[in-house]
mmCIF file of C-alpha atoms and ligand atoms in Angstrom:
data_model
loop_
_atom_site.group_PDB
_atom_site.id
_atom_site.type_symbol
_atom_site.label_atom_id
_atom_site.label_comp_id
_atom_site.label_asym_id
_atom_site.label_seq_id
_atom_site.Cartn_x
_atom_site.Cartn_y
_atom_site.Cartn_z
ATOM 1 C CA MET A 919 -6.505 230.406 106.125
ATOM 2 C CA ASN A 920 -2.393 230.891 106.713
ATOM 3 C CA PHE A 921 -1.242 230.858 109.966
ATOM 4 C CA SER A 922 1.993 229.642 111.827
ATOM 5 C CA PRO A 923 1.788 225.777 113.134
ATOM 6 C CA ILE A 924 0.686 225.628 116.520
ATOM 7 C CA PRO A 925 3.739 225.003 118.956
ATOM 8 C CA THR A 926 3.774 221.346 119.916
ATOM 9 C CA GLU A 927 4.798 222.009 123.747
ATOM 10 C CA LEU A 928 1.740 224.461 123.563
ATOM 11 C CA ILE A 929 -0.375 221.289 122.274
ATOM 12 C CA ALA A 930 1.069 219.233 125.037
ATOM 13 C CA HIS A 931 0.209 222.206 127.878
ATOM 14 C CA LEU A 932 -3.034 222.707 126.755
ATOM 15 C CA ARG A 933 -3.717 218.573 126.968
ATOM 16 C CA ALA A 934 -2.388 218.339 130.152
ATOM 17 C CA ALA A 935 -4.093 221.437 131.584
ATOM 18 C CA ARG A 936 -6.687 221.169 134.266
ATOM 19 C CA ARG A 937 -7.351 224.606 134.865
ATOM 20 C CA VAL A 938 -7.441 226.966 131.536
ATOM 21 C CA ALA A 939 -8.683 230.496 131.454
ATOM 22 C CA VAL A 940 -9.897 232.183 128.656
ATOM 23 C CA LEU A 941 -10.235 235.932 127.815
ATOM 24 C CA THR A 942 -12.266 237.190 124.983
ATOM 25 C CA GLY A 943 -12.710 240.992 123.366
ATOM 26 C CA ALA A 944 -14.696 242.252 120.369
ATOM 27 C CA GLY A 945 -12.361 240.156 118.054
ATOM 28 C CA ILE A 946 -13.678 236.805 118.559
ATOM 29 C CA SER A 947 -16.983 238.202 117.201
ATOM 30 C CA ALA A 948 -15.556 239.543 114.390
ATOM 31 C CA GLU A 949 -16.111 236.744 112.151
ATOM 32 C CA SER A 950 -19.767 236.846 113.211
ATOM 33 C CA GLY A 951 -19.534 240.159 111.711
ATOM 34 C CA VAL A 952 -19.710 242.180 115.090
ATOM 35 C CA PRO A 953 -17.591 245.250 114.264
ATOM 36 C CA THR A 954 -14.997 245.529 117.179
ATOM 37 C CA PHE A 955 -14.945 248.379 119.567
ATOM 38 C CA ARG A 956 -11.863 250.179 118.068
ATOM 39 C CA GLU A 957 -12.575 249.915 114.315
ATOM 40 C CA ALA A 958 -13.828 252.903 112.430
ATOM 41 C CA GLN A 959 -17.516 252.670 112.663
ATOM 42 C CA THR A 960 -19.540 252.718 109.125
ATOM 43 C CA GLY A 961 -22.840 253.685 107.530
ATOM 44 C CA LEU A 962 -25.063 255.804 109.863
ATOM 45 C CA TRP A 963 -22.716 255.673 112.979
ATOM 46 C CA ALA A 964 -19.184 256.632 110.859
ATOM 47 C CA ARG A 965 -19.044 259.988 112.479
ATOM 48 C CA TYR A 966 -19.004 258.928 116.006
ATOM 49 C CA ASP A 967 -16.616 257.217 118.184
ATOM 50 C CA PRO A 968 -17.305 254.459 120.213
ATOM 51 C CA GLU A 969 -14.736 255.563 122.966
ATOM 52 C CA GLU A 970 -16.705 258.831 123.267
ATOM 53 C CA LEU A 971 -20.364 257.082 123.259
ATOM 54 C CA ALA A 972 -19.941 254.501 125.676
ATOM 55 C CA THR A 973 -19.373 256.703 128.977
ATOM 56 C CA PRO A 974 -21.845 258.135 131.336
ATOM 57 C CA ASP A 975 -21.345 261.925 130.294
ATOM 58 C CA ALA A 976 -22.319 260.762 126.540
ATOM 59 C CA PHE A 977 -25.501 259.276 128.304
ATOM 60 C CA ARG A 978 -26.187 262.472 130.257
ATOM 61 C CA ARG A 979 -25.644 264.566 127.162
ATOM 62 C CA ASN A 980 -27.854 262.755 124.826
ATOM 63 C CA PRO A 981 -29.419 259.860 125.983
ATOM 64 C CA LYS A 982 -31.333 259.523 122.850
ATOM 65 C CA LEU A 983 -28.397 258.935 120.460
ATOM 66 C CA VAL A 984 -26.419 256.645 122.805
ATOM 67 C CA TRP A 985 -29.749 254.374 123.628
ATOM 68 C CA GLU A 986 -30.323 254.384 119.562
ATOM 69 C CA TRP A 987 -26.542 253.451 119.335
ATOM 70 C CA TYR A 988 -27.071 250.576 121.360
ATOM 71 C CA ALA A 989 -30.590 249.795 119.664
ATOM 72 C CA TRP A 990 -28.795 249.766 116.715
ATOM 73 C CA ARG A 991 -26.083 247.479 117.861
ATOM 74 C CA GLN A 992 -28.496 245.016 119.345
ATOM 75 C CA GLU A 993 -29.694 244.416 115.612
ATOM 76 C CA ARG A 994 -26.488 243.857 114.318
ATOM 77 C CA VAL A 995 -26.078 240.974 117.059
ATOM 78 C CA ARG A 996 -29.580 239.593 116.497
ATOM 79 C CA GLN A 997 -28.856 238.983 112.565
ATOM 80 C CA ALA A 998 -25.085 237.722 113.778
ATOM 81 C CA GLU A 999 -24.665 234.002 114.524
ATOM 82 C CA PRO A 1000 -21.836 232.471 116.899
ATOM 83 C CA ASN A 1001 -18.678 231.291 114.741
ATOM 84 C CA PRO A 1002 -15.880 228.791 114.930
ATOM 85 C CA GLY A 1003 -14.133 230.479 117.343
ATOM 86 C CA HIS A 1004 -16.823 230.675 119.821
ATOM 87 C CA LEU A 1005 -17.818 227.035 119.218
ATOM 88 C CA ALA A 1006 -14.399 226.069 119.962
ATOM 89 C CA LEU A 1007 -14.254 227.449 123.291
ATOM 90 C CA VAL A 1008 -17.639 225.390 123.777
ATOM 91 C CA GLU A 1009 -15.588 222.594 123.015
ATOM 92 C CA MET A 1010 -13.168 223.437 125.442
ATOM 93 C CA GLU A 1011 -15.251 224.083 128.052
ATOM 94 C CA ARG A 1012 -16.513 220.587 127.687
ATOM 95 C CA ARG A 1013 -12.991 218.999 127.884
ATOM 96 C CA ILE A 1014 -11.136 220.581 130.271
ATOM 97 C CA ALA A 1015 -11.826 219.950 134.565
ATOM 98 C CA GLU A 1016 -12.011 223.765 135.516
ATOM 99 C CA PHE A 1017 -12.618 226.179 132.196
ATOM 100 C CA THR A 1018 -13.353 229.889 132.954
ATOM 101 C CA LEU A 1019 -14.709 231.753 130.253
ATOM 102 C CA ILE A 1020 -14.208 235.449 131.072
ATOM 103 C CA THR A 1021 -15.609 237.916 128.310
ATOM 104 C CA GLN A 1022 -15.741 241.748 127.898
ATOM 105 C CA ASN A 1023 -17.975 241.594 125.037
ATOM 106 C CA VAL A 1024 -22.003 242.561 125.392
ATOM 107 C CA ASP A 1025 -22.940 240.811 122.420
ATOM 108 C CA GLY A 1026 -23.906 237.396 124.509
ATOM 109 C CA LEU A 1027 -22.533 235.291 121.224
ATOM 110 C CA HIS A 1028 -20.560 232.916 123.697
ATOM 111 C CA ARG A 1029 -23.839 231.834 125.598
ATOM 112 C CA ARG A 1030 -25.718 231.541 122.056
ATOM 113 C CA ALA A 1031 -23.093 229.333 121.395
ATOM 114 C CA GLY A 1032 -23.510 226.778 123.777
ATOM 115 C CA SER A 1033 -20.780 227.976 126.461
ATOM 116 C CA HIS A 1034 -22.611 227.347 130.012
ATOM 117 C CA GLN A 1035 -20.123 229.119 132.396
ATOM 118 C CA VAL A 1036 -19.412 233.028 131.145
ATOM 119 C CA LEU A 1037 -18.030 236.107 133.391
ATOM 120 C CA GLU A 1038 -19.567 239.207 131.343
ATOM 121 C CA LEU A 1039 -17.224 241.614 132.422
ATOM 122 C CA HIS A 1040 -18.600 244.631 130.867
ATOM 123 C CA GLY A 1041 -22.550 243.539 131.073
ATOM 124 C CA ASN A 1042 -25.152 242.654 128.471
ATOM 125 C CA LEU A 1043 -26.261 244.551 125.324
ATOM 126 C CA PHE A 1044 -29.910 243.347 125.445
ATOM 127 C CA ARG A 1045 -30.362 244.268 129.245
ATOM 128 C CA ALA A 1046 -31.866 247.323 130.697
ATOM 129 C CA LYS A 1047 -31.426 249.426 133.989
ATOM 130 C CA CYS A 1048 -32.798 252.015 135.609
ATOM 131 C CA LEU A 1049 -30.338 255.546 136.082
ATOM 132 C CA ASP A 1050 -31.311 256.086 139.099
ATOM 133 C CA GLU A 1051 -31.949 253.013 141.083
ATOM 134 C CA ASP A 1052 -29.356 250.986 139.133
ATOM 135 C CA ARG A 1053 -31.806 247.944 139.270
ATOM 136 C CA PRO A 1054 -32.170 245.644 136.172
ATOM 137 C CA VAL A 1055 -35.647 246.302 134.289
ATOM 138 C CA GLU A 1056 -37.154 243.656 132.356
ATOM 139 C CA SER A 1057 -39.920 245.502 130.755
ATOM 140 C CA TRP A 1058 -41.608 248.962 130.223
ATOM 141 C CA PRO A 1059 -44.493 249.846 128.779
ATOM 142 C CA ASP A 1060 -44.551 250.583 124.959
ATOM 143 C CA SER A 1061 -43.962 254.565 124.627
ATOM 144 C CA ALA A 1062 -42.360 256.674 121.739
ATOM 145 C CA GLU A 1063 -39.929 258.379 124.223
ATOM 146 C CA ILE A 1064 -36.516 257.579 123.651
ATOM 147 C CA PRO A 1065 -34.728 256.124 125.938
ATOM 148 C CA PRO A 1066 -38.041 254.571 127.915
ATOM 149 C CA ARG A 1067 -38.352 255.156 131.766
ATOM 150 C CA CYS A 1068 -38.202 252.919 134.452
ATOM 151 C CA PRO A 1069 -41.751 251.233 134.996
ATOM 152 C CA ARG A 1070 -41.297 252.130 138.953
ATOM 153 C CA CYS A 1071 -39.577 255.066 139.494
ATOM 154 C CA GLY A 1072 -40.002 257.122 135.973
ATOM 155 C CA ALA A 1073 -35.964 257.366 135.569
ATOM 156 C CA LEU A 1074 -34.954 257.009 131.980
ATOM 157 C CA LEU A 1075 -33.324 253.629 131.690
ATOM 158 C CA ARG A 1076 -29.896 252.685 130.224
ATOM 159 C CA PRO A 1077 -28.493 249.816 128.771
ATOM 160 C CA ASP A 1078 -26.755 247.475 131.241
ATOM 161 C CA VAL A 1079 -23.389 247.636 130.127
ATOM 162 C CA VAL A 1080 -20.154 249.212 132.163
ATOM 163 C CA TRP A 1081 -18.837 252.291 130.928
ATOM 164 C CA PHE A 1082 -15.672 254.079 131.244
ATOM 165 C CA GLY A 1083 -15.092 254.906 134.686
ATOM 166 C CA GLU A 1084 -17.934 252.754 136.089
ATOM 167 C CA MET A 1085 -17.165 249.478 138.409
ATOM 168 C CA LEU A 1086 -17.357 245.995 136.962
ATOM 169 C CA PRO A 1087 -19.693 243.671 138.500
ATOM 170 C CA ALA A 1088 -17.967 242.770 141.308
ATOM 171 C CA GLY A 1089 -18.517 239.331 141.815
ATOM 172 C CA ALA A 1090 -17.385 237.956 138.162
ATOM 173 C CA LEU A 1091 -14.380 240.554 138.487
ATOM 174 C CA ARG A 1092 -13.283 238.428 141.510
ATOM 175 C CA ALA A 1093 -13.801 235.073 139.849
ATOM 176 C CA ALA A 1094 -11.953 236.434 136.754
ATOM 177 C CA GLU A 1095 -8.961 237.481 139.028
ATOM 178 C CA GLN A 1096 -9.033 234.076 140.777
ATOM 179 C CA ALA A 1097 -9.314 232.298 137.778
ATOM 180 C CA ALA A 1098 -6.330 234.389 136.102
ATOM 181 C CA ALA A 1099 -4.499 233.610 139.309
ATOM 182 C CA THR A 1100 -4.561 230.026 139.323
ATOM 183 C CA ALA A 1101 -5.070 228.906 135.584
ATOM 184 C CA GLU A 1102 -2.383 226.765 134.048
ATOM 185 C CA VAL A 1103 -2.733 227.998 130.760
ATOM 186 C CA PHE A 1104 -4.360 231.648 130.000
ATOM 187 C CA LEU A 1105 -5.800 232.460 126.377
ATOM 188 C CA SER A 1106 -6.088 236.063 125.539
ATOM 189 C CA ILE A 1107 -8.381 236.164 122.420
ATOM 190 C CA GLY A 1108 -9.265 238.883 120.054
ATOM 191 C CA THR A 1109 -8.775 241.833 122.463
ATOM 192 C CA SER A 1110 -6.891 245.131 122.066
ATOM 193 C CA THR A 1111 -5.587 244.428 126.151
ATOM 194 C CA LEU A 1112 -6.270 248.242 126.133
ATOM 195 C CA VAL A 1113 -9.164 248.340 128.697
ATOM 196 C CA TYR A 1114 -8.636 247.639 132.340
ATOM 197 C CA PRO A 1115 -8.851 245.703 134.507
ATOM 198 C CA ALA A 1116 -9.603 243.339 131.890
ATOM 199 C CA ALA A 1117 -6.537 244.205 130.096
ATOM 200 C CA GLU A 1118 -4.544 243.153 133.581
ATOM 201 C CA LEU A 1119 -5.783 239.537 133.760
ATOM 202 C CA PRO A 1120 -3.248 238.126 131.415
ATOM 203 C CA PHE A 1121 -0.607 239.524 133.681
ATOM 204 C CA THR A 1122 -1.753 238.239 136.613
ATOM 205 C CA ALA A 1123 -1.681 234.799 134.981
ATOM 206 C CA LEU A 1124 1.762 235.594 133.899
ATOM 207 C CA ARG A 1125 3.028 236.755 137.392
ATOM 208 C CA ALA A 1126 1.444 233.451 138.895
ATOM 209 C CA GLY A 1127 3.469 231.344 136.191
ATOM 210 C CA ALA A 1128 1.019 230.337 133.876
ATOM 211 C CA THR A 1129 1.255 229.705 129.986
ATOM 212 C CA VAL A 1130 -0.158 232.617 128.284
ATOM 213 C CA VAL A 1131 -1.238 232.608 124.820
ATOM 214 C CA GLU A 1132 -2.404 235.179 122.611
ATOM 215 C CA VAL A 1133 -4.709 235.156 119.379
ATOM 216 C CA ASN A 1134 -4.873 237.980 117.283
ATOM 217 C CA PRO A 1135 -3.717 239.031 113.887
ATOM 218 C CA GLN A 1136 -2.455 242.206 115.382
ATOM 219 C CA PRO A 1137 0.257 242.708 118.345
ATOM 220 C CA THR A 1138 -1.029 244.267 121.598
ATOM 221 C CA PRO A 1139 0.913 245.580 124.478
ATOM 222 C CA LEU A 1140 0.452 241.999 125.638
ATOM 223 C CA SER A 1141 2.323 240.331 122.955
ATOM 224 C CA PRO A 1142 5.880 240.821 123.797
ATOM 225 C CA HIS A 1143 5.232 239.092 127.097
ATOM 226 C CA VAL A 1144 3.163 235.794 126.366
ATOM 227 C CA THR A 1145 4.635 232.688 126.055
ATOM 228 C CA PHE A 1146 2.888 232.004 122.794
ATOM 229 C CA SER A 1147 1.497 234.386 119.935
ATOM 230 C CA LEU A 1148 -0.961 232.824 117.570
ATOM 231 C CA ASN A 1149 -1.175 235.233 114.974
ATOM 232 C CA GLY A 1150 -4.197 235.143 112.629
ATOM 233 C CA PRO A 1151 -8.278 235.058 113.219
ATOM 234 C CA ALA A 1152 -9.559 233.415 116.289
ATOM 235 C CA GLY A 1153 -12.225 231.868 114.202
ATOM 236 C CA ALA A 1154 -9.454 229.584 112.212
ATOM 237 C CA ILE A 1155 -6.855 229.076 114.936
ATOM 238 C CA LEU A 1156 -9.412 228.018 117.604
ATOM 239 C CA PRO A 1157 -10.904 225.058 115.995
ATOM 240 C CA ALA A 1158 -7.226 224.121 115.104
ATOM 241 C CA LEU A 1159 -6.400 224.103 118.287
ATOM 242 C CA VAL A 1160 -9.042 222.182 119.440
ATOM 243 C CA GLU A 1161 -8.816 219.714 117.048
ATOM 244 C CA GLN A 1162 -4.754 219.243 117.368
ATOM 245 C CA VAL A 1163 -5.307 219.268 121.381
ATOM 246 C CA TRP A 1164 -7.800 216.347 121.653
ATOM 247 C CA ASN A 1165 -7.976 215.291 117.992
ATOM 248 C CA GLY A 1166 -12.075 216.584 118.136
ATOM 249 C CA SER A 1167 -13.791 218.219 115.310
ATOM 250 C CA ALA A 1168 -14.638 221.639 115.677
ATOM 251 C CA GLY A 1169 -14.430 222.546 112.489
ATOM 252 C CA ALA A 1170 -10.927 223.039 111.826
ATOM 253 C CA GLU A 1171 -10.364 221.145 108.238
ATOM 254 C CA GLY A 1172 -6.725 222.188 107.007
ATOM 255 C CA ALA A 1173 -6.271 225.168 109.357
ATOM 256 C CA GLY A 1174 -2.779 225.684 110.774
ATOM 257 C CA ARG A 1175 -1.505 223.053 109.221
HETATM 258 C C1 LIG B 1703 -9.180 239.686 116.095
HETATM 259 C C2 LIG B 1703 -9.888 239.150 114.977
HETATM 260 C C3 LIG B 1703 -10.246 238.096 114.855
HETATM 261 C C4 LIG B 1703 -9.968 241.624 115.049
HETATM 262 N N1 LIG B 1703 -9.867 236.970 115.466
HETATM 263 N N2 LIG B 1703 -8.758 238.650 117.053
HETATM 264 C C5 LIG B 1703 -5.555 251.535 134.672
HETATM 265 C C6 LIG B 1703 -4.815 252.179 133.840
HETATM 266 C C7 LIG B 1703 -5.058 252.993 132.653
HETATM 267 C C8 LIG B 1703 -6.547 253.473 132.570
HETATM 268 C C9 LIG B 1703 -7.354 252.971 133.910
HETATM 269 C C10 LIG B 1703 -6.709 251.541 134.457
HETATM 270 N N3 LIG B 1703 -7.614 251.251 135.432
HETATM 271 C C11 LIG B 1703 -8.947 251.805 135.060
HETATM 272 C C12 LIG B 1703 -8.819 252.510 133.660
HETATM 273 C C13 LIG B 1703 -9.562 253.419 133.204
HETATM 274 C C14 LIG B 1703 -10.346 252.684 132.031
HETATM 275 C C15 LIG B 1703 -9.546 252.278 131.080
HETATM 276 O O1 LIG B 1703 -8.979 251.280 131.155
HETATM 277 N N4 LIG B 1703 -9.288 253.193 130.356
HETATM 278 C C16 LIG B 1703 -8.262 252.609 129.236
HETATM 279 C C17 LIG B 1703 -8.738 253.201 127.790
HETATM 280 C C18 LIG B 1703 -6.662 253.802 129.251
HETATM 281 N N5 LIG B 1703 -11.195 251.570 132.827
HETATM 282 C C19 LIG B 1703 -12.064 251.918 133.286
HETATM 283 O O2 LIG B 1703 -13.198 252.946 133.302
HETATM 284 C C20 LIG B 1703 -13.358 250.626 133.770
HETATM 285 N N6 LIG B 1703 -13.770 250.777 135.355
HETATM 286 C C21 LIG B 1703 -12.785 251.002 136.285
HETATM 287 O O3 LIG B 1703 -11.727 250.713 135.878
HETATM 288 O O4 LIG B 1703 -13.430 251.175 137.132
HETATM 289 C C22 LIG B 1703 -13.147 251.538 138.242
HETATM 290 C C23 LIG B 1703 -12.265 252.922 138.449
HETATM 291 C C24 LIG B 1703 -13.343 253.794 138.349
HETATM 292 C C25 LIG B 1703 -13.212 255.003 138.197
HETATM 293 C C26 LIG B 1703 -11.945 255.562 138.150
HETATM 294 C C27 LIG B 1703 -11.020 254.667 138.316
HETATM 295 C C28 LIG B 1703 -11.356 253.203 138.039
HETATM 296 C C29 LIG B 1703 -14.347 250.067 132.655
HETATM 297 C C30 LIG B 1703 -14.046 249.818 131.465
HETATM 298 C C31 LIG B 1703 -15.306 249.687 130.941
HETATM 299 C C32 LIG B 1703 -15.122 249.688 129.152
HETATM 300 N N7 LIG B 1703 -16.258 249.590 128.521
HETATM 301 C C33 LIG B 1703 -16.334 249.149 126.852
HETATM 302 C C34 LIG B 1703 -17.642 249.405 126.684
HETATM 303 C C35 LIG B 1703 -18.658 248.205 127.152
HETATM 304 C C36 LIG B 1703 -20.250 248.330 126.239
HETATM 305 C C37 LIG B 1703 -20.279 248.628 125.126
HETATM 306 O O5 LIG B 1703 -19.597 247.381 124.372
HETATM 307 O O6 LIG B 1703 -20.449 249.789 124.411
HETATM 308 O O7 LIG B 1703 -16.489 247.651 126.771
HETATM 309 S S1 LIG B 1703 -15.222 250.170 126.381
HETATM 310 C C38 LIG B 1703 -14.893 248.845 124.921
HETATM 311 O O8 LIG B 1703 -13.568 248.183 125.161
HETATM 312 C C39 LIG B 1703 -15.636 247.777 125.578
HETATM 313 C C40 LIG B 1703 -14.834 246.479 125.257
HETATM 314 O O9 LIG B 1703 -15.168 245.486 126.145
HETATM 315 C C41 LIG B 1703 -13.393 247.159 125.901
HETATM 316 C C42 LIG B 1703 -12.228 246.099 125.576
HETATM 317 O O10 LIG B 1703 -12.111 246.526 123.664
HETATM 318 P P1 LIG B 1703 -11.725 244.906 123.128
HETATM 319 O O11 LIG B 1703 -12.641 243.828 123.375
HETATM 320 O O12 LIG B 1703 -10.288 244.887 123.364
HETATM 321 O O13 LIG B 1703 -11.864 245.566 121.388
HETATM 322 P P2 LIG B 1703 -10.950 246.482 120.601
HETATM 323 O O14 LIG B 1703 -11.602 246.979 119.409
HETATM 324 O O15 LIG B 1703 -10.007 247.349 121.443
HETATM 325 O O16 LIG B 1703 -9.842 245.003 120.325
HETATM 326 C C43 LIG B 1703 -10.146 244.449 119.318
HETATM 327 C C44 LIG B 1703 -9.064 243.156 118.818
HETATM 328 O O17 LIG B 1703 -9.739 241.824 118.104
HETATM 329 C C45 LIG B 1703 -8.154 243.734 118.305
HETATM 330 O O18 LIG B 1703 -6.581 243.579 118.820
HETATM 331 C C46 LIG B 1703 -8.060 243.400 116.888
HETATM 332 O O19 LIG B 1703 -6.551 243.058 115.956
HETATM 333 C C47 LIG B 1703 -8.355 241.894 117.393
HETATM 334 N N8 LIG B 1703 -9.012 241.077 116.283
HETATM 335 N N9 LIG B 1703 -10.360 240.698 114.735
HETATM 336 C C48 LIG B 1703 -8.998 237.815 116.747
HETATM 337 N N10 LIG B 1703 -10.664 237.460 113.695
#
């Protein structure tokens, strides 16, 4: 895999850092075969735009369509495995005294990889909640109805994710903002940096004087502002970074050299 060498200054910063925060987006799971949010959908879902399915209005208009889209995505994620990018972040959590992993992803792959502390800003694909009571629902009786109904109050169930116009979980957002404001190094990995308030986090870190690193094969609105851009796939760059900073082993053979 070809990408520019990792700057020695960045290696030194990370080696010395005690507080590191990481923000991930759909790009980190791309090499696990999970489609990113803004790439065109394929197959059954090719004629739908994810931005138009991930909204409260879409669910109100056609709850069956939206529920089935999430069921299809659950199935794709069940078939996926964490990739070397996820695993490199597990290794970083072990090496860094105060490490905060913030994700916009709803796929749960960071936890499956072995990361312990994960702030999920946009919820989780594998949870459901009651549309009326906004409370998590763990199980419901089998029925042919799609979406199923809340066993307590009979309202529709919906995926426990954050759609456009909805508030992010307050505790997770507060912890993410705190981590961004106090990090010495902040890594923004595999996100288009388009969706707020998550997109604000690297800018918070920049304003607080952190070294901000972007890992992405494509430029984003954040790119002109970062301290270091590592242009390439996270599944190759992150293992190489871990290998070069700690001389550990995260599957980095030959990458970045
Ligand atoms: C690779 C790679 C590889 C590929 N390696 N990289 C301020 C300004 C403007 C607007 C707003 C604002 N504040 C709030 C808003 C409104 C709105 C918003 O941000 N709109 C913008 C689109 C303009 N935000 C909200 O509504 C949020 N709520 C909120 O702010 O509440 C307060 C409020 C309420 C009411 C009014 C006003 C304020 C909620 C946002 C919820 C986002 N939800 C979704 C769906 C989650 C469930 C689901 O998955 O279905 O979250 S939308 C979607 O976007 C999903 C993602 O988490 C999120 C971010 O996408 P991400 O991860 O960046 O993916 P992509 O596909 O965009 O990018 C992938 C990247 O990977 C690319 O760059 C590739 O190059 C790269 N890549 N392969 C590394 N191998």
